[in-house]
Coordinates of C-alpha atoms in Angstrom, one line a residue:
M1 CA -45.5 17.7 3.5
I2 CA -42.6 14.6 5.3
N3 CA -42.8 13.8 8.6
R4 CA -40.1 13.4 11.2
R5 CA -40.6 9.5 10.0
T6 CA -40.3 9.7 6.8
L7 CA -37.3 12.1 6.9
L8 CA -35.0 9.4 9.9
G9 CA -36.3 6.6 7.9
A10 CA -34.3 8.5 4.7
V11 CA -31.6 9.5 6.2
L12 CA -30.8 6.1 8.0
A13 CA -31.6 4.1 4.0
A14 CA -29.3 7.1 2.8
I15 CA -25.8 6.2 5.2
P16 CA -25.1 3.0 4.1
A17 CA -24.2 4.2 0.5
V18 CA -22.5 7.3 2.0
A19 CA -20.3 5.0 3.4
C20 CA -19.7 2.9 0.9
S21 CA -18.8 5.4 -1.1
R22 CA -15.8 6.7 0.8
P23 CA -12.9 6.0 0.1
A24 CA -11.1 3.4 2.5
K25 CA -8.4 4.3 5.2
A26 CA -5.4 2.7 3.9
T27 CA -4.5 0.1 6.5
Q28 CA -1.0 -0.3 7.2
L29 CA 1.8 -0.8 5.7
N30 CA 5.0 -3.2 6.8
V31 CA 8.7 -2.7 5.0
Y32 CA 10.7 -5.6 5.7
R33 CA 14.4 -3.5 4.7
S34 CA 18.1 -4.0 4.8
P35 CA 19.2 -2.0 7.3
D36 CA 22.2 -0.8 5.2
C37 CA 19.7 0.5 1.7
G38 CA 19.5 4.4 1.2
C39 CA 17.5 3.7 -1.2
C40 CA 14.7 1.7 0.7
G41 CA 14.9 4.6 3.3
A42 CA 14.0 7.4 0.8
W43 CA 10.9 4.7 -0.8
V44 CA 9.7 4.5 3.3
E45 CA 10.1 8.7 3.2
N46 CA 8.2 8.9 0.1
M47 CA 5.3 6.7 1.9
K48 CA 4.9 8.6 4.8
A49 CA 4.9 12.1 2.9
S50 CA 1.8 10.3 0.6
G51 CA 0.5 9.8 3.7
L52 CA 0.3 5.9 4.2
P53 CA 1.0 4.9 7.6
V54 CA 4.2 2.9 7.1
R55 CA 6.2 0.4 9.5
V56 CA 9.3 -0.6 9.3
F57 CA 10.8 -4.5 9.9
E58 CA 14.9 -4.0 9.6
T59 CA 16.2 -7.4 8.0
G60 CA 19.1 -8.8 6.3
R61 CA 16.7 -11.0 5.1
V62 CA 13.6 -9.6 3.3
S63 CA 14.3 -12.3 0.4
D64 CA 12.3 -14.1 3.4
M65 CA 9.3 -12.1 3.3
A66 CA 9.5 -12.2 -0.3
D67 CA 9.2 -15.7 -0.5
K68 CA 6.9 -15.7 2.6
L69 CA 4.6 -13.9 0.4
K70 CA 5.6 -15.5 -2.6
V71 CA 6.6 -13.0 -4.7
P72 CA 8.2 -13.9 -8.5
E73 CA 11.7 -13.8 -8.1
S74 CA 11.6 -11.5 -12.1
L75 CA 9.7 -9.1 -10.1
R76 CA 11.9 -8.6 -6.9
G77 CA 13.3 -5.8 -6.0
C78 CA 15.8 -4.2 -2.6
H79 CA 12.6 -4.4 -0.3
T80 CA 9.1 -6.1 -0.2
A81 CA 6.2 -4.5 1.8
E82 CA 2.5 -5.8 2.9
I83 CA -0.1 -3.8 2.5
D84 CA -3.7 -5.6 3.4
G85 CA -3.4 -8.8 2.1
Y86 CA -1.7 -7.5 -0.8
F87 CA 2.6 -7.2 -1.3
V88 CA 4.2 -4.5 -2.4
E89 CA 8.0 -5.1 -4.1
G90 CA 10.1 -2.6 -5.3
H91 CA 9.9 1.0 -5.3
V92 CA 6.0 1.1 -6.5
P93 CA 4.9 4.9 -6.4
A94 CA 2.1 5.2 -3.0
S95 CA -0.6 6.3 -6.0
D96 CA -0.2 3.2 -7.6
I97 CA -0.4 1.1 -4.2
R98 CA -4.1 3.2 -3.1
K99 CA -5.2 2.5 -6.9
L100 CA -4.6 -1.8 -5.6
L101 CA -6.0 -0.8 -2.2
R102 CA -9.0 1.1 -4.6
E103 CA -9.6 -1.5 -6.7
R104 CA -8.7 -4.5 -5.4
P105 CA -7.7 -6.8 -8.3
K106 CA -7.6 -10.8 -8.0
A107 CA -3.8 -9.6 -7.5
R108 CA -1.8 -11.5 -5.1
G109 CA 0.4 -7.6 -5.3
I110 CA 2.2 -4.5 -6.7
A111 CA 5.9 -4.6 -8.8
V112 CA 8.2 -2.0 -10.3
P113 CA 11.4 -4.9 -10.6
G114 CA 14.7 -3.7 -10.3
M115 CA 15.4 -0.1 -9.1
P116 CA 14.3 2.5 -11.8
V117 CA 16.3 5.9 -11.6
G118 CA 13.3 8.4 -10.8
S119 CA 11.1 6.1 -9.4
P120 CA 10.1 6.8 -5.7
G121 CA 13.6 6.7 -3.1
M122 CA 15.3 6.3 -6.9
E123 CA 15.2 10.3 -7.8
Q124 CA 18.6 11.1 -9.4
G125 CA 18.7 15.3 -11.0
T126 CA 15.8 16.2 -11.8
R127 CA 14.6 12.1 -12.7

């Protein structure tokens, strides 16, 4: 027969394991974009629709943030974002951002260089 003290000890011992198994809540995605870019706005809306908390900073100097986050020139897109210490460059899908946050690789960030058709914010027709 199990007594109350043993049961309480078992429950308290299990709490850290349960807490660690839950996915971490996404921190805020800070997006730096030109106010004149429509595809950037579409990407932001896609991120919001996926449930990521987004804060937008409109600037005519997106490259300043890309420089600050040390995004390689060859990987730059039309907007730069930062989340939890990682850069997110270009039209990266929300699922890949979530995977980045879940796996936490030793990396500075993730990028979809350029503006590929079919990526979030760059949809055309059925692509």
